[in-house]
CSV table of C-alpha atoms in Angstrom, one decimal:
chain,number,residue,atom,x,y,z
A,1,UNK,CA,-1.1,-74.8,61.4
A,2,UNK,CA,-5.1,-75.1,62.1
A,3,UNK,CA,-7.7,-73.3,60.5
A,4,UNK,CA,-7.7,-70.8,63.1
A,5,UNK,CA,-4.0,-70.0,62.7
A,6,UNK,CA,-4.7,-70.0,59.0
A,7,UNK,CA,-7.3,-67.3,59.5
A,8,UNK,CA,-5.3,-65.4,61.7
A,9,UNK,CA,-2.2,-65.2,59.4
A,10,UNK,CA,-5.0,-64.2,57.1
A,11,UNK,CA,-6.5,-61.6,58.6
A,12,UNK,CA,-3.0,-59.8,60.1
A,13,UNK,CA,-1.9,-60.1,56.3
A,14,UNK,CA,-4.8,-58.0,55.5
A,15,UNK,CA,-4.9,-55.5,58.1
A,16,UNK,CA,-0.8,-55.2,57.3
A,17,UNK,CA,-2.3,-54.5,53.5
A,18,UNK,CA,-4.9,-52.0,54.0
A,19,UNK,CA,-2.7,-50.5,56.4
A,20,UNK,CA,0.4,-50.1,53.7
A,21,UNK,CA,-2.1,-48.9,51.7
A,22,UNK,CA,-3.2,-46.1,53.5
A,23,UNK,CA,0.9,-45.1,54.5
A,24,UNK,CA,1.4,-44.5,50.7
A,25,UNK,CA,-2.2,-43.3,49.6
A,26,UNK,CA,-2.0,-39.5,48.7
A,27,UNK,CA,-4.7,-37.2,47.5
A,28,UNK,CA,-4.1,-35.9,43.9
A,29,UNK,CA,-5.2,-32.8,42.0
A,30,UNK,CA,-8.2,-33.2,40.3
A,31,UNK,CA,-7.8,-33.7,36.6
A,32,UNK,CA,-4.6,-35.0,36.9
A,33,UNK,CA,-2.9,-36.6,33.6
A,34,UNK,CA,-2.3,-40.1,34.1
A,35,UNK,CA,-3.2,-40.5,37.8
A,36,UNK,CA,-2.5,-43.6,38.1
A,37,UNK,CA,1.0,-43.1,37.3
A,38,UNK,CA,1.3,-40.3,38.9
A,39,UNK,CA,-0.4,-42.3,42.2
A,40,UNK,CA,2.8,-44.6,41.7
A,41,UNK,CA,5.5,-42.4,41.6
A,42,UNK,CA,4.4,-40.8,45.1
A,43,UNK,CA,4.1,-43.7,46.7
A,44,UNK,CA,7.7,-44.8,45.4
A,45,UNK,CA,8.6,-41.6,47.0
A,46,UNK,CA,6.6,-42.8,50.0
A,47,UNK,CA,8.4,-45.8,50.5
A,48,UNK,CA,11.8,-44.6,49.4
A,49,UNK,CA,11.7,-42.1,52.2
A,50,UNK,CA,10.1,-44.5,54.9
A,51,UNK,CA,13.3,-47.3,53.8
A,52,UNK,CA,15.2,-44.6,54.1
A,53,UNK,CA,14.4,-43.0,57.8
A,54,UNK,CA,14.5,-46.7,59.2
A,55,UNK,CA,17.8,-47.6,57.4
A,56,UNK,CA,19.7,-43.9,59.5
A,57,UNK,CA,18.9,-46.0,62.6
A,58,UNK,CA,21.9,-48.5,61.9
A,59,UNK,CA,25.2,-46.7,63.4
A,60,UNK,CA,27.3,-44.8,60.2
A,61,UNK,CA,24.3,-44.7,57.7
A,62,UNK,CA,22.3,-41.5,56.8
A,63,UNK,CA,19.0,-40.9,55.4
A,64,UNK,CA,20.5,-38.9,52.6
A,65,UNK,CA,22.7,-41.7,51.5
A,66,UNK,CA,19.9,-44.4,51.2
A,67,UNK,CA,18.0,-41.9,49.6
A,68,UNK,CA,20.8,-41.4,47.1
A,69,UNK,CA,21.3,-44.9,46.7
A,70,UNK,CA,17.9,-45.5,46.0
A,71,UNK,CA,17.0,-43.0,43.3
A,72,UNK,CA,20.6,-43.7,41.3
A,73,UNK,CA,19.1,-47.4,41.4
A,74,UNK,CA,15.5,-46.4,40.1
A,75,UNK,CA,16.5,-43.4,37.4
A,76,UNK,CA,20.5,-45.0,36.3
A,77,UNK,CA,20.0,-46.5,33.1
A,78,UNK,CA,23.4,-48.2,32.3
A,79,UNK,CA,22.5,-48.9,28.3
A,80,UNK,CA,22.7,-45.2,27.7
A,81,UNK,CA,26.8,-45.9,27.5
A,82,UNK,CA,26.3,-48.6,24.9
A,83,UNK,CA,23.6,-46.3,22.3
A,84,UNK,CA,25.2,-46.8,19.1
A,85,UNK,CA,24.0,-43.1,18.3
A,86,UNK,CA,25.5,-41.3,21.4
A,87,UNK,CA,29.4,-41.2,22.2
A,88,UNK,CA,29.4,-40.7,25.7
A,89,UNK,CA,32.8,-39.0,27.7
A,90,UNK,CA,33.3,-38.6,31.4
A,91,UNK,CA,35.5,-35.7,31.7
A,92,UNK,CA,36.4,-32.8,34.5
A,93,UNK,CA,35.9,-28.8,33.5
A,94,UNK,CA,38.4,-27.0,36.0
A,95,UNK,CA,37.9,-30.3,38.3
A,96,UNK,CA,33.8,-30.4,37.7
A,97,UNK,CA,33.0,-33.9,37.0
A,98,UNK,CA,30.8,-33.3,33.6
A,99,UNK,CA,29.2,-36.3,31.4
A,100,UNK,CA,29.4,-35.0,27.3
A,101,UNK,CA,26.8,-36.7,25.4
A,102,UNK,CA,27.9,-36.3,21.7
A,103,UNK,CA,25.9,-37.2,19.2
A,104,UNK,CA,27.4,-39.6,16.2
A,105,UNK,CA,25.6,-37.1,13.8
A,106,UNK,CA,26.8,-34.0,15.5
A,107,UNK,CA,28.5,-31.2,13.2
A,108,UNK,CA,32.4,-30.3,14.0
A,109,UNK,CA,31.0,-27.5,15.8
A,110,UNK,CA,28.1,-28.2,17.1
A,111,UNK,CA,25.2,-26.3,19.3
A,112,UNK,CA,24.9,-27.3,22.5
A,113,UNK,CA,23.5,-27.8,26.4
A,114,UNK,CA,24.8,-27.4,29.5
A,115,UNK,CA,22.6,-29.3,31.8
A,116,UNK,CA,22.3,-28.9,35.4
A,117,UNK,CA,20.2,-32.1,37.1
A,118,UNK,CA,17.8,-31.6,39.8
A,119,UNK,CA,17.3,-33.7,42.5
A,120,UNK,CA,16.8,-30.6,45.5
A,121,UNK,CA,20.7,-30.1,45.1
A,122,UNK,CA,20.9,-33.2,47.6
A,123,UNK,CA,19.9,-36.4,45.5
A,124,UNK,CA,20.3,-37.9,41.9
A,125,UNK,CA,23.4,-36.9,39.6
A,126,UNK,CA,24.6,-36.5,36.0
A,127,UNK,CA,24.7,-40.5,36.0
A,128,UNK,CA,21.2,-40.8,37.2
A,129,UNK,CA,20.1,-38.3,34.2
A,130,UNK,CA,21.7,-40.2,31.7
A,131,UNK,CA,18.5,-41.2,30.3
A,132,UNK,CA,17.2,-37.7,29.9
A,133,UNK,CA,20.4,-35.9,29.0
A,134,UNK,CA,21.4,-38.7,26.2
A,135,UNK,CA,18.2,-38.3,24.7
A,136,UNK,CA,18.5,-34.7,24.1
A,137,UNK,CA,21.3,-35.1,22.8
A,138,UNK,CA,20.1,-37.7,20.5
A,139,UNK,CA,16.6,-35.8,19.7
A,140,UNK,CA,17.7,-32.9,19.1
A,141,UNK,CA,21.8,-33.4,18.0
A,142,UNK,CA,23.0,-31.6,19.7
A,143,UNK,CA,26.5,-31.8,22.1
A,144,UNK,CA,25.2,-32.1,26.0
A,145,UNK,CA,27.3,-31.0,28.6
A,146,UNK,CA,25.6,-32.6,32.1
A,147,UNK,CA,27.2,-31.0,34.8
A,148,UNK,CA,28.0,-33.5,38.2
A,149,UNK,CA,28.1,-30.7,40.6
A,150,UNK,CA,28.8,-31.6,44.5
A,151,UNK,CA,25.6,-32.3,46.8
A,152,UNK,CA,24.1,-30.5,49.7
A,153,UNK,CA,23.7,-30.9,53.0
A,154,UNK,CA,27.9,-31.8,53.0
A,155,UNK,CA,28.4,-29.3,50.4
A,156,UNK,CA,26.2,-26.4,51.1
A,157,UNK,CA,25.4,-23.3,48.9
A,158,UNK,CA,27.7,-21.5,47.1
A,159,UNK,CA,29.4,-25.1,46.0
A,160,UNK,CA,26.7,-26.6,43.9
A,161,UNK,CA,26.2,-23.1,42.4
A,162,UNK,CA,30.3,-22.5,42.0
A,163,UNK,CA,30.8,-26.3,40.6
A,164,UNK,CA,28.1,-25.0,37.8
A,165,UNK,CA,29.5,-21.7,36.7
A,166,UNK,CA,32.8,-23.3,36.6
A,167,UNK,CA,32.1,-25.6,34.0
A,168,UNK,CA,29.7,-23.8,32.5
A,169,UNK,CA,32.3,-20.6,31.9
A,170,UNK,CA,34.5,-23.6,30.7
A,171,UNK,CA,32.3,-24.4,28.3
A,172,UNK,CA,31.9,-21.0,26.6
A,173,UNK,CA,35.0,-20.4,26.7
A,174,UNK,CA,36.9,-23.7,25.9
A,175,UNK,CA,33.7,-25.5,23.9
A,176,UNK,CA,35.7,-25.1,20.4
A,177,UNK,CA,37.8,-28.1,22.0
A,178,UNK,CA,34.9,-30.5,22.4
A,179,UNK,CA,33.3,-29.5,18.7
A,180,UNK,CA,31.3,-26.8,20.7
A,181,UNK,CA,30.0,-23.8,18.8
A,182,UNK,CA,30.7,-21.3,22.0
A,183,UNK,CA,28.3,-18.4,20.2
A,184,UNK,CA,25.4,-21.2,20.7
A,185,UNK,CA,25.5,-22.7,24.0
A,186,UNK,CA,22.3,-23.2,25.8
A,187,UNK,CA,22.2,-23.3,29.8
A,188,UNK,CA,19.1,-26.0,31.3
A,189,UNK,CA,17.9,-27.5,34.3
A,190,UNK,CA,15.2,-28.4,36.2
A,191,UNK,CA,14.2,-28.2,40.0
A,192,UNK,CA,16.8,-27.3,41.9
A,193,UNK,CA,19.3,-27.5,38.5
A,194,UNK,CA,16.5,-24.6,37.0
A,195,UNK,CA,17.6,-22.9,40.0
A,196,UNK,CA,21.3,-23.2,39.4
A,197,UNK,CA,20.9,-22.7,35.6
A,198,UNK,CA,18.9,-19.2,36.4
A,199,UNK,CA,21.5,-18.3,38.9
A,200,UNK,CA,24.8,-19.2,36.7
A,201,UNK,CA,23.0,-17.4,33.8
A,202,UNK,CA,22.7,-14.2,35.9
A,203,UNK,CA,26.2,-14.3,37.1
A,204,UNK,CA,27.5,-14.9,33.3
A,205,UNK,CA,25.7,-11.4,32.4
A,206,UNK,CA,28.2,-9.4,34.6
A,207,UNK,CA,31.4,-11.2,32.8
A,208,UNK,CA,33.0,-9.5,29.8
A,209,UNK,CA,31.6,-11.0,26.8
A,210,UNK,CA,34.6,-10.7,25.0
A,211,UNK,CA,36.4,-13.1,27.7
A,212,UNK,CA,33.5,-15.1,28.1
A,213,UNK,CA,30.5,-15.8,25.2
A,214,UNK,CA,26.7,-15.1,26.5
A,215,UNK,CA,24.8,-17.8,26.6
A,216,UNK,CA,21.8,-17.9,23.7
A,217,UNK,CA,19.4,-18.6,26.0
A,218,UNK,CA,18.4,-20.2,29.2
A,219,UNK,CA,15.9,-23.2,29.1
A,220,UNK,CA,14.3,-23.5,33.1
A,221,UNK,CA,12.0,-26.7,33.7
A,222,UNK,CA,9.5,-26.1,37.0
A,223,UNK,CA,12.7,-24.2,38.8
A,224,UNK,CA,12.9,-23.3,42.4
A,225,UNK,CA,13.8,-20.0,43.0
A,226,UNK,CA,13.2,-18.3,46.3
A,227,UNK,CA,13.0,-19.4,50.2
A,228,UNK,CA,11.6,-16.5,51.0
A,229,UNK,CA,7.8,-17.1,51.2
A,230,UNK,CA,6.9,-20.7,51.4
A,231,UNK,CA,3.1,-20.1,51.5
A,232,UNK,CA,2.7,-19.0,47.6
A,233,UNK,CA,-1.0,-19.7,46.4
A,234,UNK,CA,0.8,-23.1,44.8
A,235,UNK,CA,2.9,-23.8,48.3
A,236,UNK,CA,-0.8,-23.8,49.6
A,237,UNK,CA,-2.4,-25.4,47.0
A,238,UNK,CA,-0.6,-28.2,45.9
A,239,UNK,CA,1.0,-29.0,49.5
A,240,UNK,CA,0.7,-32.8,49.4
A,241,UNK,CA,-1.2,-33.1,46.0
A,242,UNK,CA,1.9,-34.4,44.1
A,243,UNK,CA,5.4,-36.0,43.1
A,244,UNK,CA,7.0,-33.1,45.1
A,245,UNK,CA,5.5,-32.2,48.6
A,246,UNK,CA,6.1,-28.6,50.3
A,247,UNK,CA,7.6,-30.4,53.7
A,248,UNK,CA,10.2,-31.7,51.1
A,249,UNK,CA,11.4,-28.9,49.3
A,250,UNK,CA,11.4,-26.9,52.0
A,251,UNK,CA,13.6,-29.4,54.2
A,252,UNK,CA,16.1,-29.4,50.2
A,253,UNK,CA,15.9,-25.7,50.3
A,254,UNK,CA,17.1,-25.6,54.4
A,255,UNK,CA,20.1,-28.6,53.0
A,256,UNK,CA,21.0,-26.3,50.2
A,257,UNK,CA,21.0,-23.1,52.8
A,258,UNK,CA,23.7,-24.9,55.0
A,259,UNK,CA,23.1,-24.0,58.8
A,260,UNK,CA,22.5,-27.4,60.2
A,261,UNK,CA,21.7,-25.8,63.9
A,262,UNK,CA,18.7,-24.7,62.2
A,263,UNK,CA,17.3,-28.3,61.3
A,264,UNK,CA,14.7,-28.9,64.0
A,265,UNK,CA,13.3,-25.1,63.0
A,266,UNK,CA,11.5,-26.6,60.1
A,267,UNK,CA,8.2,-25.5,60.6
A,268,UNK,CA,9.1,-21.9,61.2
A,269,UNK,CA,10.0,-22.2,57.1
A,270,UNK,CA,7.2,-24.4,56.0
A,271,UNK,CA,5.1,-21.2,58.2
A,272,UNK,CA,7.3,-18.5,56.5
A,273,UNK,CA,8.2,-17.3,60.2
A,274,UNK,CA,12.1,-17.8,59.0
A,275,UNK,CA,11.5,-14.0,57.6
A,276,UNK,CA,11.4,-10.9,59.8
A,277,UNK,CA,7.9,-8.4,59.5
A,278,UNK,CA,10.6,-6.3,58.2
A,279,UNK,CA,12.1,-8.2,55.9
A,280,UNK,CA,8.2,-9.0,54.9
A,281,UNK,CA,7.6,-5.5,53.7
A,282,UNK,CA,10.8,-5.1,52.0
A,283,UNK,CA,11.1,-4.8,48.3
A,284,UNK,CA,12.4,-8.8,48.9
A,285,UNK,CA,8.9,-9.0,49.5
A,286,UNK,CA,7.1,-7.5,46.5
A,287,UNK,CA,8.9,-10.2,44.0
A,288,UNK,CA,7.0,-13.2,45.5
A,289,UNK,CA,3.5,-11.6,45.9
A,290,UNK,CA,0.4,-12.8,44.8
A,291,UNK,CA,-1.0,-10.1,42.4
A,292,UNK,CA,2.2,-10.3,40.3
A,293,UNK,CA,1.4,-13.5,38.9
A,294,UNK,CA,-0.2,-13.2,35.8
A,295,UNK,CA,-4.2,-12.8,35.9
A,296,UNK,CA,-5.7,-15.7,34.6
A,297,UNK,CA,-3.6,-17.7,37.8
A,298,UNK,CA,-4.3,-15.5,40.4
A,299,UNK,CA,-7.3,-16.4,42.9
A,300,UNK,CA,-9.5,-13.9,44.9
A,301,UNK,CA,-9.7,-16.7,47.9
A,302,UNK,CA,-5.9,-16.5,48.1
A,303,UNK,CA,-4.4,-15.8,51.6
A,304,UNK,CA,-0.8,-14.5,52.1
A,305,UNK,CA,1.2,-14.5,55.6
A,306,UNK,CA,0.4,-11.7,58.2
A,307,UNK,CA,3.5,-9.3,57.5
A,308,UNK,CA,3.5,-8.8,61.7
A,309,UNK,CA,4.7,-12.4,62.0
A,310,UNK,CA,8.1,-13.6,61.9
A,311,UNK,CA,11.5,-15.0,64.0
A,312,UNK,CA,14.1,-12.1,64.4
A,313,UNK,CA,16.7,-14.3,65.3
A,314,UNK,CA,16.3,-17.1,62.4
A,315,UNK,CA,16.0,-14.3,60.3
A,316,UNK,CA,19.1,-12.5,60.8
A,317,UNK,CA,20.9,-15.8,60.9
A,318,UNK,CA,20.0,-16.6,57.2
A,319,UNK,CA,18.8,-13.5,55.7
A,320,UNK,CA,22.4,-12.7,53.8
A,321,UNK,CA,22.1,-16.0,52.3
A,322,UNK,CA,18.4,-15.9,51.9
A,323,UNK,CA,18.4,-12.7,49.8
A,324,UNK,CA,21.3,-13.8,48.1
A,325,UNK,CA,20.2,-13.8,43.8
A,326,UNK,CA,22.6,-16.5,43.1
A,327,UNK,CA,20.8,-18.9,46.3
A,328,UNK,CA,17.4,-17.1,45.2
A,329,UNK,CA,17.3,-16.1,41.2
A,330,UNK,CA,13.7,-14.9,41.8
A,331,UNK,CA,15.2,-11.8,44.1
A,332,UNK,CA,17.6,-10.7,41.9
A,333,UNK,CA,16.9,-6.9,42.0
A,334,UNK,CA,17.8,-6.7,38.0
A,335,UNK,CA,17.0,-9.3,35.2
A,336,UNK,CA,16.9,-7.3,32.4
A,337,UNK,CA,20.1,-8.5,31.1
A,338,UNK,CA,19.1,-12.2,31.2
A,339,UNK,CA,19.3,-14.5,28.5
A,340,UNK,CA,16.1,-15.5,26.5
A,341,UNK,CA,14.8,-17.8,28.5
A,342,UNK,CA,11.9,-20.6,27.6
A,343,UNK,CA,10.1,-22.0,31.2
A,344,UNK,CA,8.3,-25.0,31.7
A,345,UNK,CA,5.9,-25.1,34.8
A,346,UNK,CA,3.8,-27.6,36.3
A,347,UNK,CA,0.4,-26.5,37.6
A,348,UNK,CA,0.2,-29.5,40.6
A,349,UNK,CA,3.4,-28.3,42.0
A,350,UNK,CA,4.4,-26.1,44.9
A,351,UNK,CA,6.8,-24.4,42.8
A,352,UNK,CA,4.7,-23.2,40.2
A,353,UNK,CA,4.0,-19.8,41.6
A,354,UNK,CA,8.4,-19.6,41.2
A,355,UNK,CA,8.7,-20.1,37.8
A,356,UNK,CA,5.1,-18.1,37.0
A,357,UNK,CA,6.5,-15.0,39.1
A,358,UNK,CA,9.8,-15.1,37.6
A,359,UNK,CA,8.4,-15.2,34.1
A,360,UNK,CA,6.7,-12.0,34.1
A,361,UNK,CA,9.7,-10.4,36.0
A,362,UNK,CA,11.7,-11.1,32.9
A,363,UNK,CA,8.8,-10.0,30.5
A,364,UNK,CA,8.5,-6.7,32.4
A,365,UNK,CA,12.5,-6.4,32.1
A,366,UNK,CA,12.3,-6.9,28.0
A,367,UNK,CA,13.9,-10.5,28.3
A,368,UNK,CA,12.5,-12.7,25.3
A,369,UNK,CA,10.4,-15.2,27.6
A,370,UNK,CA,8.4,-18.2,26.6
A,371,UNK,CA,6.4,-20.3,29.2
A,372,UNK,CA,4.5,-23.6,28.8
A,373,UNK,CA,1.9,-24.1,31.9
A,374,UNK,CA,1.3,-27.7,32.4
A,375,UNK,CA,-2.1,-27.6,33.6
A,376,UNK,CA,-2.5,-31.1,34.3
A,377,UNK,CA,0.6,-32.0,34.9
A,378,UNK,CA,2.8,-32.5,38.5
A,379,UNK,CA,6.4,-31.8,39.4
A,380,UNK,CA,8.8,-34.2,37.5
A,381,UNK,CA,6.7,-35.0,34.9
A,382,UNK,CA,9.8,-34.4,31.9
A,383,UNK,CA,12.2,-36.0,33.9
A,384,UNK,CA,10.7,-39.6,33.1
A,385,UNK,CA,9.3,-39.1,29.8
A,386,UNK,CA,12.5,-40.7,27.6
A,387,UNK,CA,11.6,-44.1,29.7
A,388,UNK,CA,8.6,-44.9,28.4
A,389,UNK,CA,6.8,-47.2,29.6
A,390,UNK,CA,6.8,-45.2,32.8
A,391,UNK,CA,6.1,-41.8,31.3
A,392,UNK,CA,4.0,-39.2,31.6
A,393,UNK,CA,2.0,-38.2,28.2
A,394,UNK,CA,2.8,-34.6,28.6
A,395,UNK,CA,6.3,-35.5,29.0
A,396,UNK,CA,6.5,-36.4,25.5
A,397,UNK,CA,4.9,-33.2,24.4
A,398,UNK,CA,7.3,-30.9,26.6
A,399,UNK,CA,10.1,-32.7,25.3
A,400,UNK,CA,8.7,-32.1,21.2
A,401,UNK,CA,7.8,-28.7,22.0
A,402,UNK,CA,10.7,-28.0,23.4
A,403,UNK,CA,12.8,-29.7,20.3
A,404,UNK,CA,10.6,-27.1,18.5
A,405,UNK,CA,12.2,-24.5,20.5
A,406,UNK,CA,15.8,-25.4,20.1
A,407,UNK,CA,15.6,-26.0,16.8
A,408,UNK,CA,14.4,-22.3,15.6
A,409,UNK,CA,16.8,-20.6,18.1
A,410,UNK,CA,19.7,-22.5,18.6
């Protein structure tokens, strides 16, 4: 090859660099903890996503299946099964795959945590979590229950949400089997598992506790709870400014819905126009606005969605679903018999405003609630913090403080 070919290789090599670069550069929030990190993580997303849409051009393959295959590649970590601390059981609850991480150390009857994994109730799965899951279990000995509930879009809500309360009402009432102390069971998950977790825990409060023990608390980690309004000051805010975009979530939130004839209609969600302007002024309505957050969040630049807007049609289509509290926790019209419940949000993150809104519902209602704000911190951060060398600084701390928590209530 001559110097010219040379140069040209060169150069196209370059451009093909620079423009790589600028497919997986994303803006971040100012003041972001470890940017860097977090700068890596979204363009792993990036790519993940872009491998991904290429690979559902070959006949039989899907986007959601490379996706799957991808993350259980980058989160599985296979030494978990061979920790000389942790005994770890694949079992069924009433045919609910379920992973129990038991602790060597752990008591003959022993607290413990039912953990519901996120992943937008379409990716990762109780293997893919072993990491976090077996190192709560370790941390804070105690018994984890991680449940392997079925995935959206093939198995669309109520599955997920059944699959959960099935082997979580197993648990409570059958955890003296396993070495479970059933009067102090704990219910957690993050993402779309915080919305599961919330929604199990709600149902739970209208079974007879004699049948079935409450829960001692619930423990929600940057949950998603509503489709209702997907232009929240944080949906606005923090659009495309982290791990978790609001394109994304909304598209999960639309698998998890079910009513694939309603794919193509993703901007009318991203736009809130999936909700009538009469569903808009509903009482619905009043538990996502903007002045219920609590004061020292809310902003006086904040714009919400014209109430006169909205597709009729879409809307009657979804809206039993939509309003439904065990699809959407946040919308329950009654939370004052919830569990104690101790919330971690993320400020960078579109769902902040969810877990924010839902906390001071629960305070108003006289539910014990505890929140840690993340200020500096983006959506995922405690899922990679047992890793390491990968791991977000304030992982570490939400995982201590929340060891804190456990340990002076369950």
């Amino acid at each position: 090859m001559g110097l010219c070919g040379v140069r040209g290789v060169l150069l196209m090599g370059g451009v093909l660099a620079l423009a790589f670069a600028y497919y997986v550069y994303m803006p971040i929030q100012d003041g972001a903890e470890d940017p860097w990190l977090l700068r890596t993580y979204m363009a792993c997303n990036k790519i993940f996503g872009l491998v991904a849409t290429t690979a559902s051009y070959i006949p039989s393959v899907s986007t959601n299946d490379v996706m799957r295959t991808l993350t259980e590649l980058f989160y599985f970590d296979s030494y978990v099964h061979s920790d000389p601390a942790i005994e770890v059981i694949d079992d069924k609850f009433e045919g609910v795959p379920v992973k129990i991480f038991r602790p060597k150390a752990a008591r003959s009857s022993s607290p413990a945590i039912v953990y519901l994994h996120g992943g937008g109730w379409t990716l990762l799965s109780a293997n893919s979590y072993s990491t976090v899951t077996a190192h709560m279990a370790r941390s804070y000995n105690v018994i984890v229950v991680s449940v392997d509930y079925r995935l959206a879009p093939e198995n669309p809500y109520p599955i997920p949400f059944d699959d959960c309360l099935k082997a979580t009402r197993h648990v409570l009432q059958n955890g003296q089997n396993y070495g479970i102390n059933t009067k102090r069971v704990a219910l957690a998950g993050d993402s779309a598992g915080g919305n599961l977790a919330a929604a199990v825990a709600l149902r739970l409060t209208s079974e007879d506790a004699s049948e079935t023990p409450r829960l001692k608390f619930q423990i929600l980690i940057y949950p998603a709870l509503q489709a209702f309004d997907f232009n929240t000051y944080s949906y606005q805010t923090y659009a495309r400014t982290g791990v978790l975009s609001k394109d994304t979530i909304v598209a999960l939130w639309m698998n998890y819905m079910g009513f694939p004839e309603l794919a193509a209609r993703l901007p009318d969600f991203a736009a809130s126009n999936h909700t009538s302007p009469l569903l808009k002024k509903s009482t619905y309505a009043s538990y996502v606005k903007h002045e219920n957050l609590p004061k020292e969040v809310r902003s006086s630049s904040f714009q919400p969605v014209s109430n006169n807007v909205g597709n009729e049609a879409i809307s009657r289509k979804i809206e039993v679903t939509l309003l439904d509290p065990y699809f959407a926790p946040l919308l329950a019209p009654d939370v004052s018999k919830m569990p104690p419940t101790y919330l971690i949000v993320a400020e960078n993150d579109p769902l902040r405003d969810d877990g924010l809104l839902y906390a001071e519902r629960l305070k108003k209602a006289g539910v014990p609630t505890q929140v840690d704000h993340y200020k500096k911190s983006s959506h995922g951060f405690c899922l990679l913090a047992p890793i390491n060398l990968f791991s977000f600084q304030a992982g570490f701390k939400a995982y201590h403080t929340l060891g804190k928590y456990l340990k002076d209530n369950l």
